[in-house]
GROMACS .gro file of C-alpha atoms in nm:
model
  153
    1GLY     CA    1  -0.674  -3.723   0.714
    2SER     CA    2  -0.515  -3.617   0.395
    3VAL     CA    3  -0.530  -3.292   0.219
    4VAL     CA    4  -0.714  -3.426  -0.078
    5GLY     CA    5  -0.964  -3.592   0.145
    6GLU     CA    6  -1.025  -3.257   0.336
    7GLU     CA    7  -1.106  -3.088   0.029
    8ARG     CA    8  -1.313  -3.336  -0.063
    9VAL     CA    9  -1.511  -3.293   0.244
   10GLY     CA   10  -1.499  -2.927   0.255
   11GLY     CA   11  -1.635  -2.917  -0.077
   12PHE     CA   12  -1.923  -3.145  -0.017
   13VAL     CA   13  -2.040  -2.947   0.338
   14LYS     CA   14  -1.990  -2.618   0.155
   15LYS     CA   15  -2.253  -2.759  -0.117
   16ILE     CA   16  -2.457  -2.908   0.144
   17GLU     CA   17  -2.503  -2.649   0.370
   18SER     CA   18  -2.620  -2.423   0.055
   19GLN     CA   19  -2.930  -2.652   0.060
   20ASP     CA   20  -3.236  -2.605   0.267
   21ASN     CA   21  -3.356  -2.947   0.227
   22LEU     CA   22  -3.049  -3.125   0.370
   23LYS     CA   23  -2.872  -3.143   0.682
   24ILE     CA   24  -2.524  -3.327   0.811
   25VAL     CA   25  -2.560  -3.505   1.107
   26ALA     CA   26  -2.233  -3.672   1.141
   27SER     CA   27  -1.881  -3.617   1.010
   28LEU     CA   28  -1.636  -3.940   1.093
   29ASP     CA   29  -1.277  -4.019   0.980
   30GLY     CA   30  -1.281  -4.341   0.794
   31LYS     CA   31  -0.940  -4.334   0.786
   32ASP     CA   32  -0.914  -4.373   0.410
   33THR     CA   33  -0.957  -4.773   0.462
   34VAL     CA   34  -1.246  -4.992   0.427
   35ASP     CA   35  -1.217  -5.123   0.815
   36GLY     CA   36  -1.210  -4.738   0.914
   37GLY     CA   37  -1.528  -4.677   0.669
   38PHE     CA   38  -1.701  -4.984   0.806
   39SER     CA   39  -1.639  -4.825   1.214
   40ALA     CA   40  -1.734  -4.482   1.097
   41ALA     CA   41  -2.060  -4.606   0.903
   42GLN     CA   42  -2.161  -4.826   1.206
   43ASP     CA   43  -2.122  -4.514   1.444
   44MET     CA   44  -2.305  -4.295   1.224
   45LEU     CA   45  -2.594  -4.547   1.155
   46SER     CA   46  -2.624  -4.649   1.516
   47ALA     CA   47  -2.642  -4.280   1.627
   48ASN     CA   48  -2.881  -4.172   1.307
   49PRO     CA   49  -3.102  -4.479   1.259
   50ASP     CA   50  -3.297  -4.255   1.002
   51LEU     CA   51  -2.988  -4.149   0.831
   52GLU     CA   52  -3.058  -4.188   0.437
   53VAL     CA   53  -2.711  -4.101   0.259
   54ILE     CA   54  -2.309  -4.129   0.314
   55TYR     CA   55  -2.045  -3.925   0.133
   56ALA     CA   56  -1.741  -4.110   0.180
   57ALA     CA   57  -1.413  -3.887   0.081
   58ASN     CA   58  -1.268  -4.202  -0.099
   59ASP     CA   59  -1.381  -4.554  -0.238
   60ASP     CA   60  -1.261  -4.780   0.054
   61SER     CA   61  -1.429  -4.597   0.328
   62ALA     CA   62  -1.713  -4.632   0.109
   63ILE     CA   63  -1.676  -4.991   0.067
   64GLY     CA   64  -1.686  -5.050   0.435
   65ALA     CA   65  -1.945  -4.796   0.467
   66GLN     CA   66  -2.174  -5.031   0.255
   67ARG     CA   67  -2.052  -5.327   0.489
   68ALA     CA   68  -2.220  -5.125   0.786
   69MET     CA   69  -2.526  -5.025   0.564
   70GLU     CA   70  -2.588  -5.389   0.547
   71THR     CA   71  -2.549  -5.491   0.877
   72ALA     CA   72  -2.781  -5.250   0.982
   73GLY     CA   73  -3.014  -5.347   0.721
   74LYS     CA   74  -2.988  -5.051   0.475
   75SER     CA   75  -2.967  -5.077   0.094
   76VAL     CA   76  -2.928  -4.897  -0.202
   77ALA     CA   77  -3.212  -5.103  -0.329
   78ASP     CA   78  -3.424  -4.966  -0.071
   79GLY     CA   79  -3.314  -4.578  -0.123
   80PHE     CA   80  -3.030  -4.528   0.076
   81VAL     CA   81  -2.759  -4.301  -0.124
   82LEU     CA   82  -2.406  -4.410  -0.063
   83ILE     CA   83  -2.189  -4.217  -0.326
   84GLY     CA   84  -1.764  -4.265  -0.282
   85PHE     CA   85  -1.478  -4.111  -0.469
   86ASP     CA   86  -1.188  -4.229  -0.682
   87GLY     CA   87  -1.356  -4.475  -0.961
   88SER     CA   88  -1.186  -4.782  -0.785
   89SER     CA   89  -1.238  -5.093  -0.948
   90SER     CA   90  -1.428  -5.246  -0.628
   91ALA     CA   91  -1.672  -4.916  -0.600
   92LEU     CA   92  -1.768  -4.965  -0.962
   93ASP     CA   93  -1.826  -5.347  -0.916
   94LEU     CA   94  -2.066  -5.254  -0.590
   95ILE     CA   95  -2.223  -5.018  -0.810
   96GLU     CA   96  -2.276  -5.283  -1.107
   97GLN     CA   97  -2.393  -5.503  -0.820
   98GLY     CA   98  -2.650  -5.248  -0.673
   99LYS     CA   99  -2.501  -5.197  -0.329
  100MET     CA  100  -2.354  -4.832  -0.398
  101SER     CA  101  -2.510  -4.559  -0.574
  102ALA     CA  102  -2.176  -4.384  -0.725
  103THR     CA  103  -1.863  -4.274  -0.722
  104VAL     CA  104  -1.692  -3.983  -0.802
  105ALA     CA  105  -1.403  -4.087  -1.092
  106GLN     CA  106  -1.057  -3.965  -1.160
  107ASP     CA  107  -0.822  -3.986  -1.460
  108PRO     CA  108  -0.484  -4.078  -1.292
  109TYR     CA  109  -0.312  -4.069  -1.639
  110GLY     CA  110  -0.472  -3.750  -1.742
  111GLN     CA  111  -0.392  -3.634  -1.396
  112GLY     CA  112  -0.019  -3.761  -1.429
  113LYS     CA  113  -0.023  -3.605  -1.783
  114LYS     CA  114  -0.140  -3.258  -1.661
  115ALA     CA  115   0.128  -3.263  -1.376
  116VAL     CA  116   0.419  -3.306  -1.632
  117GLU     CA  117   0.257  -3.032  -1.840
  118THR     CA  118   0.290  -2.793  -1.546
  119VAL     CA  119   0.605  -2.911  -1.431
  120LEU     CA  120   0.755  -2.835  -1.811
  121ALA     CA  121   0.561  -2.497  -1.817
  122LEU     CA  122   0.696  -2.424  -1.463
  123LEU     CA  123   1.080  -2.493  -1.578
  124LYS     CA  124   0.991  -2.314  -1.906
  125GLY     CA  125   0.875  -2.007  -1.702
  126ASN     CA  126   0.548  -1.995  -1.890
  127ASP     CA  127   0.189  -1.931  -1.730
  128LEU     CA  128   0.066  -2.239  -1.545
  129GLY     CA  129  -0.298  -2.153  -1.598
  130PHE     CA  130  -0.416  -2.185  -1.207
  131ASP     CA  131  -0.785  -2.210  -1.200
  132ASP     CA  132  -0.750  -2.053  -0.846
  133PRO     CA  133  -0.439  -1.841  -0.872
  134SER     CA  134  -0.442  -1.718  -0.501
  135ALA     CA  135  -0.411  -2.095  -0.417
  136LYS     CA  136  -0.219  -2.147  -0.685
  137THR     CA  137  -0.458  -2.431  -0.782
  138ILE     CA  138  -0.509  -2.638  -1.099
  139PHE     CA  139  -0.813  -2.811  -1.122
  140PHE     CA  140  -0.907  -3.143  -1.311
  141PRO     CA  141  -1.202  -3.290  -1.416
  142VAL     CA  142  -1.377  -3.563  -1.243
  143GLN     CA  143  -1.712  -3.785  -1.347
  144MET     CA  144  -1.969  -3.857  -1.175
  145VAL     CA  145  -2.038  -4.276  -1.221
  146ASP     CA  146  -2.366  -4.428  -1.110
  147SER     CA  147  -2.547  -4.722  -1.274
  148SER     CA  148  -2.682  -4.524  -1.566
  149THR     CA  149  -2.303  -4.403  -1.668
  150LEU     CA  150  -2.133  -4.723  -1.554
  151ALA     CA  151  -2.157  -4.909  -1.902
  152ASP     CA  152  -1.993  -4.589  -2.086
  153PHE     CA  153  -1.725  -4.541  -1.831
   0.00000   0.00000   0.00000
């Protein structure tokens, strides 16, 4: 429902569509909430009992999806893949417990610092260093956190 969420989903869809062995069977809005993620995942799992992966555009939706997985008898331990986005402490806890596969973690401090640097450059009339000049976009790196990288993160 948000611009950020739409861009996350758009990037995910673009990458999945370039793969021959993967197919998107549903795309439902978890409304950026745990309850919304639960409801969306319940609907997906009900309509697609052989579903093997859920990607949620934020961790709250992924946390709700994890609850729906449990209700449907699915688990990461049995090979189901559940990925969220944000790097929230709740998602990190679920990864540690083996109930979530991964989260794409952001660096809010680094993002804020970059935003201030960009504003200062703008005020000084300097080049902003857009990564995508046509869209006037500056990309900021993220990090995939799973059970193998959790301790270091």
